[in-house]
Coordinates of C-alpha atoms and ligand atoms in Angstrom, one line a residue:
Chain A
M1 CA 163.7 25.1 191.6
M2 CA 165.7 23.1 194.2
A3 CA 165.2 19.5 195.4
Q4 CA 163.3 19.3 198.7
K5 CA 164.7 17.2 201.5
T6 CA 161.5 15.2 201.7
D7 CA 161.5 14.4 197.9
K8 CA 161.9 10.8 196.9
A9 CA 165.2 9.8 195.4
I10 CA 167.0 6.7 194.1
L11 CA 170.5 6.1 195.3
V12 CA 172.7 4.3 192.8
D13 CA 175.8 2.9 194.3
T14 CA 178.0 1.8 191.4
S15 CA 180.5 0.1 193.8
L16 CA 177.7 -2.4 194.6
C17 CA 176.5 -2.9 191.0
T18 CA 177.4 -6.2 189.3
G19 CA 175.9 -5.3 185.9
C20 CA 173.4 -8.0 186.0
K21 CA 170.8 -5.9 184.1
A22 CA 168.0 -7.0 186.2
C23 CA 166.8 -3.4 186.5
Q24 CA 166.9 -3.0 182.7
L25 CA 164.7 -6.0 182.3
A26 CA 162.4 -5.2 185.2
C27 CA 161.8 -1.7 183.8
K28 CA 160.8 -3.2 180.4
E29 CA 158.6 -5.7 182.0
W30 CA 156.8 -3.2 184.2
H31 CA 156.3 -0.7 181.4
N32 CA 155.3 -3.4 178.9
L33 CA 158.1 -2.5 176.5
P34 CA 159.1 -5.1 173.9
A35 CA 162.7 -6.1 173.3
M36 CA 163.2 -4.8 169.8
E37 CA 166.9 -4.0 169.3
F38 CA 169.0 -7.1 168.9
D39 CA 172.1 -5.3 167.7
K40 CA 175.1 -6.6 169.4
V41 CA 177.6 -4.2 170.9
P42 CA 181.0 -5.7 170.0
G43 CA 183.5 -6.0 172.8
T44 CA 181.2 -5.1 175.7
Y45 CA 178.3 -6.6 177.6
Q46 CA 176.1 -3.5 176.8
N47 CA 173.0 -4.4 174.9
P48 CA 171.3 -2.7 173.1
A49 CA 173.7 0.0 172.0
D50 CA 171.6 2.9 173.3
R51 CA 168.5 3.7 175.2
S52 CA 165.5 4.0 173.1
F53 CA 161.7 4.4 173.1
N54 CA 161.6 0.8 174.4
T55 CA 164.5 0.8 176.6
L56 CA 164.2 3.4 179.3
T57 CA 167.0 2.3 181.4
L58 CA 170.3 0.8 180.1
M59 CA 173.3 -0.6 181.9
R60 CA 176.3 1.1 180.2
F61 CA 179.5 -0.9 180.3
D62 CA 182.8 1.1 179.8
E63 CA 186.0 -0.8 179.8
K64 CA 189.0 1.2 181.1
Y65 CA 192.4 -0.4 180.4
D66 CA 195.5 1.4 181.8
R67 CA 198.5 0.4 179.9
K68 CA 201.0 1.8 182.4
T69 CA 199.8 -0.2 185.3
N70 CA 198.4 -3.0 183.2
T71 CA 195.2 -2.9 185.1
F72 CA 191.7 -3.3 183.8
E73 CA 188.5 -1.7 185.2
W74 CA 185.0 -2.1 184.4
L75 CA 182.7 1.1 184.8
I76 CA 179.1 0.0 184.9
R77 CA 176.4 2.6 185.2
K78 CA 172.6 2.5 185.1
D79 CA 171.7 5.2 182.6
Q80 CA 168.2 6.8 182.7
C81 CA 166.5 10.2 183.2
M82 CA 168.2 12.0 186.1
H83 CA 165.0 13.6 187.3
C84 CA 166.3 17.1 187.6
S85 CA 164.8 19.6 190.1
D86 CA 165.5 22.4 187.7
A87 CA 164.3 20.6 184.6
P88 CA 164.5 22.3 181.3
C89 CA 162.5 19.5 179.6
V90 CA 159.6 20.5 181.9
A91 CA 160.1 24.2 181.0
I92 CA 160.1 23.6 177.3
C93 CA 157.5 20.9 177.0
S94 CA 154.8 22.1 174.6
T95 CA 151.8 20.4 176.3
G96 CA 152.7 19.8 179.9
A97 CA 153.2 16.2 179.3
L98 CA 156.3 16.4 181.4
Y99 CA 155.8 17.8 184.9
Q100 CA 157.3 17.9 188.3
H101 CA 155.7 15.3 190.5
K102 CA 154.9 16.3 194.0
E103 CA 157.5 13.9 195.2
G104 CA 160.1 15.9 193.2
F105 CA 160.9 13.7 190.2
V106 CA 159.9 14.5 186.6
A107 CA 156.8 12.6 185.8
F108 CA 155.6 12.0 182.3
D109 CA 152.1 11.7 180.9
Q110 CA 152.6 10.0 177.5
E111 CA 149.0 10.6 176.5
S112 CA 149.6 14.3 176.4
C113 CA 152.8 14.1 174.4
I114 CA 152.7 15.3 170.9
G115 CA 156.2 14.4 169.9
C116 CA 157.4 17.9 169.3
G117 CA 160.9 16.8 170.3
Y118 CA 161.7 19.9 172.2
C119 CA 162.5 18.0 175.4
A120 CA 165.5 16.3 173.8
K121 CA 167.0 19.5 172.7
A122 CA 166.7 21.0 176.2
C123 CA 167.9 18.0 178.2
P124 CA 171.6 18.3 179.0
F125 CA 171.8 14.5 179.5
D126 CA 170.3 13.6 176.0
I127 CA 167.7 11.4 177.7
P128 CA 164.3 11.6 175.7
R129 CA 163.9 9.1 173.0
Y130 CA 161.1 8.9 170.3
Q131 CA 159.0 6.6 168.4
Y132 CA 159.4 7.4 164.7
D133 CA 156.7 8.0 162.2
S134 CA 157.6 8.1 158.5
F135 CA 155.9 11.5 157.8
T136 CA 156.1 13.6 161.0
G137 CA 159.5 12.2 161.9
R138 CA 159.1 12.0 165.7
D139 CA 155.9 10.6 167.3
K140 CA 155.6 9.9 171.0
M141 CA 158.5 10.5 173.5
N142 CA 159.5 8.0 176.2
K143 CA 161.8 8.1 179.2
C144 CA 162.0 6.8 182.8
N145 CA 159.1 8.2 184.7
F146 CA 160.3 7.1 188.1
C147 CA 157.6 4.4 188.0
Q148 CA 155.2 7.2 189.1
D149 CA 152.2 4.8 189.2
K150 CA 154.1 2.5 191.7
I151 CA 155.3 5.6 193.7
T152 CA 151.7 6.9 194.0
N153 CA 150.7 3.5 195.3
G154 CA 153.4 3.6 197.9
E155 CA 155.5 1.0 196.1
Q156 CA 159.1 1.0 195.0
P157 CA 160.1 1.5 191.4
A158 CA 160.4 -1.8 189.4
C159 CA 164.2 -1.4 189.0
V160 CA 164.8 -0.7 192.7
Q161 CA 162.6 -3.6 193.7
T162 CA 164.4 -6.1 191.6
C163 CA 168.0 -5.1 192.3
P164 CA 169.6 -8.1 194.0
T165 CA 172.7 -6.2 195.5
N166 CA 171.0 -3.1 196.9
A167 CA 172.9 -0.9 194.4
L168 CA 169.6 0.7 193.9
E169 CA 167.7 2.0 196.8
L170 CA 164.7 4.3 197.2
M171 CA 164.8 6.9 200.0
S172 CA 164.2 10.5 200.8
W173 CA 166.4 12.9 198.8
D174 CA 168.0 14.2 202.0
E175 CA 168.8 10.7 203.2
A176 CA 170.1 9.6 199.8
V177 CA 172.6 12.5 199.7
K178 CA 173.9 11.7 203.2
Q179 CA 174.1 8.1 202.5
A180 CA 176.0 8.8 199.3
Y181 CA 178.7 10.9 201.1
K182 CA 179.0 8.2 203.8
R183 CA 179.6 5.5 201.2
V184 CA 182.2 7.5 199.3
E185 CA 184.0 7.8 202.6
Q186 CA 183.8 4.0 203.0
I187 CA 185.1 3.1 199.7
K188 CA 187.9 5.8 199.4
D189 CA 190.7 3.3 199.9
R190 CA 189.5 1.0 197.1
F191 CA 188.4 3.9 194.8
P192 CA 190.3 7.1 195.5
N193 CA 188.3 9.0 192.8
A194 CA 185.0 8.0 194.3
N195 CA 182.5 10.9 194.3
V196 CA 178.9 11.9 194.7
Y197 CA 177.1 12.9 191.5
G198 CA 173.7 14.6 191.2
D199 CA 173.1 16.6 194.5
K200 CA 174.8 19.8 193.2
I201 CA 173.7 19.8 189.6
M202 CA 170.4 20.9 188.0
G203 CA 169.0 22.0 191.3
G204 CA 169.7 18.5 192.6
T205 CA 168.7 15.4 190.7
H206 CA 166.4 12.7 192.0
Y207 CA 168.8 9.9 191.0
I208 CA 171.9 10.3 193.3
Y209 CA 175.0 8.4 192.2
V210 CA 177.9 7.1 194.1
L211 CA 180.5 6.9 191.3
T212 CA 183.8 5.0 191.7
E213 CA 185.5 7.3 189.0
K214 CA 185.2 10.8 187.9
P215 CA 181.8 11.6 186.1
E216 CA 183.6 12.2 182.8
E217 CA 185.1 8.7 182.9
Y218 CA 181.4 7.5 182.8
G219 CA 180.6 9.9 180.0
L220 CA 178.6 12.1 182.3
P221 CA 178.7 15.9 182.0
T222 CA 180.7 17.4 184.8
N223 CA 178.7 20.6 184.9
P224 CA 175.3 20.2 183.1
K225 CA 173.3 23.4 182.9
T226 CA 169.9 24.6 181.7
N227 CA 170.2 26.3 178.4
E228 CA 169.4 30.0 179.0
L229 CA 167.4 30.0 175.8
V230 CA 164.9 27.7 177.4
E231 CA 164.1 30.3 180.0
F232 CA 164.2 33.0 177.3
R233 CA 161.6 31.2 175.3
S234 CA 159.1 30.7 178.2
G235 CA 159.9 34.0 179.9
V236 CA 160.2 36.4 177.0
I237 CA 159.2 35.0 173.6
K238 CA 155.8 33.5 174.7
P239 CA 154.5 36.5 176.6
V240 CA 155.8 39.0 174.0
T241 CA 154.0 37.0 171.3
E242 CA 150.8 37.2 173.1
V243 CA 151.1 40.9 173.7
L244 CA 152.1 41.7 170.1
M245 CA 149.4 39.5 168.6
G246 CA 146.8 41.1 170.9
A247 CA 148.1 44.7 170.0
A248 CA 148.1 43.9 166.2
G249 CA 144.6 42.6 166.4
I250 CA 143.3 45.8 168.2
G251 CA 145.3 47.9 165.7
F252 CA 143.6 46.3 162.7
L253 CA 140.2 46.6 164.2
A254 CA 140.8 50.3 164.9
N255 CA 142.0 50.8 161.4
F256 CA 139.1 49.0 160.0
I257 CA 136.6 51.1 161.9
V258 CA 138.4 54.4 161.3
S259 CA 139.2 53.9 157.7
S260 CA 135.8 52.6 156.6
T261 CA 134.1 55.6 158.1
A262 CA 136.8 58.1 156.9
F263 CA 136.6 56.9 153.3
N264 CA 132.8 56.4 153.2
F265 CA 134.0 55.1 149.9
N266 CA 130.7 54.6 148.1
G267 CA 130.3 58.3 148.2
K268 CA 133.1 60.5 147.3
D269 CA 136.8 60.2 147.4
E270 CA 137.8 57.8 144.6
P271 CA 134.8 58.0 142.4
E272 CA 135.3 61.8 142.2
D273 CA 138.8 61.3 140.9
L274 CA 137.3 58.8 138.5
L275 CA 134.8 61.4 137.2
K276 CA 137.6 63.9 136.8
E277 CA 139.6 61.3 135.0
E278 CA 136.7 60.4 132.8
K279 CA 136.3 64.0 131.8
K280 CA 139.9 64.4 130.9
H281 CA 139.7 61.7 128.5
E282 CA 136.6 62.9 126.7
Chain B
M1 CA 138.0 58.8 123.9
S2 CA 135.8 57.6 126.6
K3 CA 135.7 54.2 125.0
A4 CA 139.5 54.0 124.8
Y5 CA 139.6 54.8 128.5
K6 CA 137.1 52.1 129.3
R7 CA 139.1 49.6 127.4
T8 CA 142.2 50.3 129.5
K9 CA 140.1 50.1 132.6
Y10 CA 142.2 47.2 133.7
V11 CA 145.9 46.6 133.4
K12 CA 147.6 43.2 133.5
R13 CA 149.5 42.9 136.7
Y14 CA 150.1 39.3 137.5
C15 CA 150.5 36.2 135.2
V16 CA 149.1 32.8 136.0
P17 CA 152.3 31.4 137.4
D18 CA 152.7 34.4 139.8
Q19 CA 149.2 33.9 141.0
L20 CA 149.6 30.2 141.4
M21 CA 152.8 30.8 143.4
H22 CA 151.2 33.5 145.6
W23 CA 148.1 31.4 146.5
T24 CA 150.1 28.2 147.0
V25 CA 152.4 30.0 149.4
A26 CA 149.4 31.7 151.0
L27 CA 147.6 28.4 151.6
G28 CA 150.8 26.8 152.9
F29 CA 151.4 29.7 155.2
L30 CA 147.7 29.7 156.5
L31 CA 148.1 25.9 157.4
L32 CA 151.5 26.6 159.0
L33 CA 150.1 29.6 161.0
I34 CA 147.1 27.8 162.4
T35 CA 148.9 24.5 163.3
G36 CA 152.0 26.3 164.4
F37 CA 150.4 28.5 166.9
M38 CA 148.4 25.6 168.1
I39 CA 151.6 23.9 169.0
F40 CA 153.3 27.1 170.3
F41 CA 150.6 27.8 173.0
K42 CA 150.3 25.3 175.7
G43 CA 146.5 25.4 175.9
P44 CA 145.8 24.4 172.3
A45 CA 148.8 22.2 172.2
S46 CA 147.4 19.8 174.8
L47 CA 144.3 19.4 172.6
L48 CA 146.6 17.9 169.9
T49 CA 147.0 14.5 171.4
T50 CA 144.1 12.8 169.7
E51 CA 144.1 11.4 166.2
A52 CA 142.8 14.8 164.9
G53 CA 145.6 16.4 166.8
M54 CA 148.1 14.2 164.9
A55 CA 146.4 15.4 161.7
F56 CA 147.3 18.8 162.8
R57 CA 150.9 17.9 163.1
Q58 CA 150.8 16.5 159.7
G59 CA 149.1 19.7 158.5
H60 CA 152.2 21.6 159.6
R61 CA 154.4 19.4 157.4
I62 CA 152.0 19.7 154.4
G63 CA 152.0 23.5 154.9
A64 CA 155.8 23.5 155.0
I65 CA 156.0 21.5 151.7
L66 CA 153.7 24.1 150.0
F67 CA 155.4 27.0 151.6
I68 CA 158.9 25.9 150.6
G69 CA 157.9 24.0 147.3
A70 CA 156.1 26.8 145.5
P71 CA 158.8 29.4 145.5
L72 CA 161.4 26.8 144.7
I73 CA 159.5 25.6 141.7
Y74 CA 158.8 29.2 140.6
F75 CA 162.5 30.0 140.9
I76 CA 163.5 27.0 138.9
F77 CA 160.9 27.4 136.1
S78 CA 159.8 31.1 135.9
S79 CA 161.7 33.5 133.6
K80 CA 161.0 36.1 136.3
R81 CA 162.9 34.1 138.9
F82 CA 164.9 37.1 140.0
G83 CA 161.9 39.3 140.5
F84 CA 162.2 39.0 144.2
L85 CA 165.2 41.3 144.0
V86 CA 162.8 44.3 143.9
A87 CA 162.4 43.8 147.6
F88 CA 166.0 44.9 148.0
K89 CA 165.8 48.0 145.8
W90 CA 165.0 51.0 147.9
S91 CA 165.0 54.7 146.9
K92 CA 164.2 58.1 148.5
Y93 CA 160.5 57.7 147.6
D94 CA 160.3 54.9 150.1
L95 CA 161.2 57.0 153.0
G96 CA 158.4 59.5 152.0
W97 CA 156.0 56.7 151.7
L98 CA 156.7 55.3 155.1
K99 CA 156.2 58.8 156.7
A100 CA 152.9 59.4 154.9
A101 CA 151.5 55.9 155.2
P102 CA 150.0 55.8 158.7
K103 CA 147.7 58.8 158.0
H104 CA 147.0 57.5 154.5
Y105 CA 145.8 54.1 155.7
F106 CA 143.7 55.5 158.5
V107 CA 142.0 58.6 157.1
G108 CA 143.1 58.8 153.6
G109 CA 144.7 61.8 152.2
E110 CA 147.4 62.4 149.7
G111 CA 151.1 63.1 149.8
M112 CA 152.1 59.5 149.0
P113 CA 155.1 59.6 146.7
P114 CA 154.6 57.9 143.4
Q115 CA 155.3 54.3 143.5
D116 CA 156.5 51.6 141.2
K117 CA 154.9 48.2 140.6
Y118 CA 155.3 47.4 144.4
N119 CA 154.9 50.2 146.9
T120 CA 157.2 50.6 149.9
G121 CA 154.9 48.7 152.1
Q122 CA 154.6 45.8 149.8
K123 CA 158.4 45.8 149.4
L124 CA 158.8 45.9 153.0
Y125 CA 156.5 42.9 153.4
Y126 CA 158.2 41.1 150.7
L127 CA 161.6 41.6 152.3
V128 CA 160.2 40.4 155.6
V129 CA 158.7 37.3 153.9
L130 CA 162.0 36.6 152.0
V131 CA 164.3 36.9 155.0
F132 CA 162.2 35.3 157.8
G133 CA 160.5 32.9 155.4
F134 CA 163.9 31.6 154.6
L135 CA 164.9 31.4 158.3
L136 CA 161.6 29.7 159.0
A137 CA 162.1 27.1 156.3
I138 CA 165.7 26.3 157.4
T139 CA 165.0 26.1 161.1
G140 CA 161.7 24.2 160.4
L141 CA 163.5 21.6 158.3
A142 CA 166.1 21.3 161.0
L143 CA 163.3 20.8 163.7
W144 CA 161.4 18.3 161.5
H145 CA 164.5 16.2 160.8
D146 CA 166.3 16.6 164.0
W147 CA 169.4 18.1 162.4
F148 CA 170.7 19.4 165.7
T149 CA 170.3 18.2 169.2
G150 CA 171.2 20.1 172.4
P151 CA 171.8 23.9 172.5
L152 CA 171.8 24.2 168.7
G153 CA 168.5 22.5 168.5
V154 CA 167.1 25.0 171.0
W155 CA 168.6 27.8 168.8
M156 CA 166.7 26.4 165.9
L157 CA 163.5 26.5 167.9
V158 CA 163.9 30.1 169.2
I159 CA 164.8 31.4 165.7
H160 CA 161.8 29.5 164.4
D161 CA 159.6 31.2 167.1
I162 CA 160.9 34.7 166.5
S163 CA 160.7 34.5 162.7
A164 CA 157.2 33.1 162.9
L165 CA 156.1 36.0 165.2
I166 CA 157.6 38.7 162.9
I167 CA 156.2 37.2 159.7
T168 CA 152.8 36.7 161.5
I169 CA 152.6 40.4 162.4
F170 CA 153.4 41.5 158.9
F171 CA 151.1 38.9 157.4
G172 CA 148.4 40.4 159.7
I173 CA 149.0 43.8 158.1
H174 CA 149.0 42.4 154.6
L175 CA 145.8 40.4 155.1
H176 CA 144.1 43.4 156.8
L177 CA 145.0 45.9 154.1
T178 CA 144.2 43.7 151.2
V179 CA 141.1 41.9 152.4
F180 CA 139.5 44.2 155.0
H181 CA 140.7 47.7 154.3
A182 CA 138.0 49.7 152.6
R183 CA 140.1 51.1 149.8
E184 CA 142.7 48.5 149.0
R185 CA 140.4 45.8 147.6
A186 CA 141.7 46.5 144.1
S187 CA 145.0 45.0 145.1
F188 CA 143.3 41.8 146.3
N189 CA 141.3 41.6 143.0
A190 CA 144.6 41.9 141.1
M191 CA 146.0 38.9 142.7
T192 CA 142.9 36.8 142.1
T193 CA 142.2 37.9 138.5
G194 CA 145.6 39.0 137.3
W195 CA 144.2 42.4 136.4
M196 CA 144.2 45.6 138.3
E197 CA 141.8 48.5 137.9
A198 CA 143.5 51.2 135.9
E199 CA 142.5 54.1 138.1
Y200 CA 143.8 52.4 141.2
A201 CA 147.0 51.4 139.4
E202 CA 147.5 55.0 138.4
H203 CA 146.8 56.2 141.8
H204 CA 148.9 53.8 143.8
H205 CA 151.6 52.6 141.3
K206 CA 152.1 55.7 139.2
L207 CA 155.6 54.9 138.0
W208 CA 154.6 51.4 137.1
F209 CA 151.4 52.4 135.5
D210 CA 153.1 55.0 133.3
K211 CA 155.3 52.2 131.9
V212 CA 152.4 49.8 131.1
K213 CA 149.3 51.8 130.4
Y214 CA 149.6 52.2 126.7
D215 CA 150.8 48.9 125.4
Q216 CA 149.6 46.5 128.1
M217 CA 153.2 45.2 127.8
I218 CA 153.0 43.2 130.9
T219 CA 154.0 39.8 129.4
C220 CA 153.2 36.4 130.6
G221 CA 155.8 34.2 129.2
E222 CA 157.9 34.5 126.0
R223 CA 155.2 33.1 123.7
K224 CA 152.7 35.7 124.7
M225 CA 155.2 38.5 124.4
R226 CA 156.1 37.5 120.9
K227 CA 152.3 37.4 120.0
I228 CA 151.8 40.9 121.4
R229 CA 154.7 42.1 119.5
Q230 CA 153.4 40.6 116.4
E231 CA 150.0 42.1 116.9
N232 CA 151.5 45.5 117.4
Q233 CA 153.5 45.0 114.2
N234 CA 150.4 44.0 112.3
Q235 CA 148.5 47.0 113.5
N236 CA 151.3 49.3 112.6
N237 CA 151.4 47.7 109.1
T238 CA 147.7 48.1 108.5
F239 CA 147.9 51.6 109.7
Q240 CA 150.5 52.4 107.3
A241 CA 148.8 50.7 104.4
Ligands
SF4_1 S1 167.6 14.3 182.7 FE1 166.7 15.3 181.0 S2 164.8 14.4 180.7 FE2 165.4 13.9 182.8 S3 164.5 15.5 184.1 FE3 166.6 16.2 183.5 S4 166.3 17.4 181.7 FE4 164.5 16.2 182.0
SF4_2 S1 158.1 15.6 172.8 FE1 156.4 15.2 174.3 S2 157.3 15.3 176.3 FE2 158.8 16.1 174.8 S3 158.4 18.4 174.9 FE3 157.2 17.6 173.2 S4 155.3 17.2 174.1 FE4 156.6 17.4 175.8
SF4_3 S1 162.3 4.0 188.0 FE1 160.9 2.8 186.8 S2 160.9 3.8 184.8 FE2 162.7 4.5 185.8 S3 164.4 3.1 185.2 FE3 163.5 2.3 187.2 S4 161.9 0.8 186.5 FE4 162.5 2.1 184.7

C-alpha cells in the first residue's frame, strides 16, 4: 500500500523545534496518561528514558560533540509511531485492533487489543509499548494513534495544536512532502546534511520529517522494511492452516464412516480370531 | 487351559507415572490447542478482549506449564526417562507398516508387519510430538517472555505457528484413531487403565506381546519389580518342593 496524496500527515521540522516538550505533555494530557516514570536521564534533557505505555510521544535529545571542530550540536526529535502506509503491525495484528484509518494513518482500537505483542516484533521502528501483567507478561498495547478522535472531528492532533514554534503542522500528505523538500532547500546553508525522512520508506509514512542531520545520527533506520515473514504469515501460513485443518477433518469423518461399516465389528472380524485363539488354548 | 488364557486376558502396558504424564500433557495440549487457535484466527481473537478473553490468554499459559512441566518432571524422576528414544529407532518393519496402514485403517485387512510396543504410526507421532513439541515450547517461552524483538521475534512466531499446525494434524490423527476409530479402542483403554487386552496386544504389538505375555514382566518401578521377582522365586520354590 502507498500513501495517498489526500491522506493526512504531520510535518515535523526539527530545525524549528526548541525541545520544549509541550507536545509530549499535550499528548499525555489528551490521552489521560499518568506521568509514571521519574527516572532521570543523566546528561540529557530527555525524560523519561524511553517511550512507554503511558508516554506515546517522547522528545529525544542527542548530543553530538565534534572534537575536531570543537563544536556542539543538539539533535532533538519527536519520537512516536511513524504511521506507515505499508504497516506490518496492521498486517500481523491478531484482532484487527490496529488498522489503516481512511485518512491514511494507523489507527488503534485499544479495546480490541489482546496484548499478543506481535506488533512490536513486526514494527521496524520498535514503537509499540505494553502494559505488563505478572502472569501473561504483556497486557494492552499503546502507541500514538494520530489523535484519531480529534481528526474524526475535524480537529488537529493535541501535539500539533500545542506546538508553539510550528515545528509540528498537520496538512495533506502531498503538501507535507512538498513543504518538507522546500524547507530542506531553505536550510541547506545552515544544515548541509538536511534531508526529508518518511516519504520514501514503508510506502510513505504519515509523519514526514525535516531532519537537520542524516537519519542514522538521530538513531533512525535508513532503510526500514517490512519483514517478509509477516507477509508469509498472513499470505501463506494462515490459509494453508485453514485448508489443512479442513481436509484433515473431512479425512477423519470419511475414515470414521468407512471403517465403522467395514469392520462391523460387533459381528465378525476380531471376535472370530478370538474364538480361534480360545480353541487353540483349550 | 481356557482359564489360563482368561487370566492373561490383559497385559500391563503403562504404569501410573506414564499415564499421569500422558494425561497431563494431553490436558495441557488441549488447553493450548483451543486457546492457541482462538488467538491465531482473527475472528475468535477479536472475541478475546473481554475479561473471559483474558482468562483464555491465561489458559494458554496454564496449558504451557502443564505441557512443558509434565515431561520435565517425568524426565527427572522416572527411571524410564530415556524411553522416548524409541521414537528414533526405526527398522525395515516400519516401511512395511507405512505401506499397509492406509488400507488397514480404512477397511481392515492384514499384511501389517509385526510391531513392537509402539507401532510405526505411534512412533511417528511420538517423533513429531518430541520435535515440534520442543520447538513449540522454546518458541512459546520466547513469545511469552519477549526474549526477542524485531525479525527474530517474528521468526519465533512463524516457527510457533508451523509447529502448532503440524502437531495439530498429527494430534487429530492420534485422537481420531484412539477415540473414534472402531477397532482401536483397546489402545485408548490401555492408556486409561494401564492394561491392554491381550488379543489386541498380540495382534497389534506382536513383538512386544511375545516378550511380556508369560511373565507380565512389565514393571512399574524398582519395588514392584523386586516383588514380582520374589513371587516368581517363591513359586519356583514351592514347585520344586
Ligand atoms: S511505525 Fe511501527 S507501529 Fe507505527 S505504523 Fe509503522 S509499523 Fe506500525
Ligand atoms: S498487541 Fe494488540 S495491537 Fe499489537 S498485534 Fe496484538 S492485538 Fe494487535
Ligand atoms: S498525534 Fe496525538 S497521539 Fe500522536 S503524538 Fe501527537 S498527541 Fe500524541
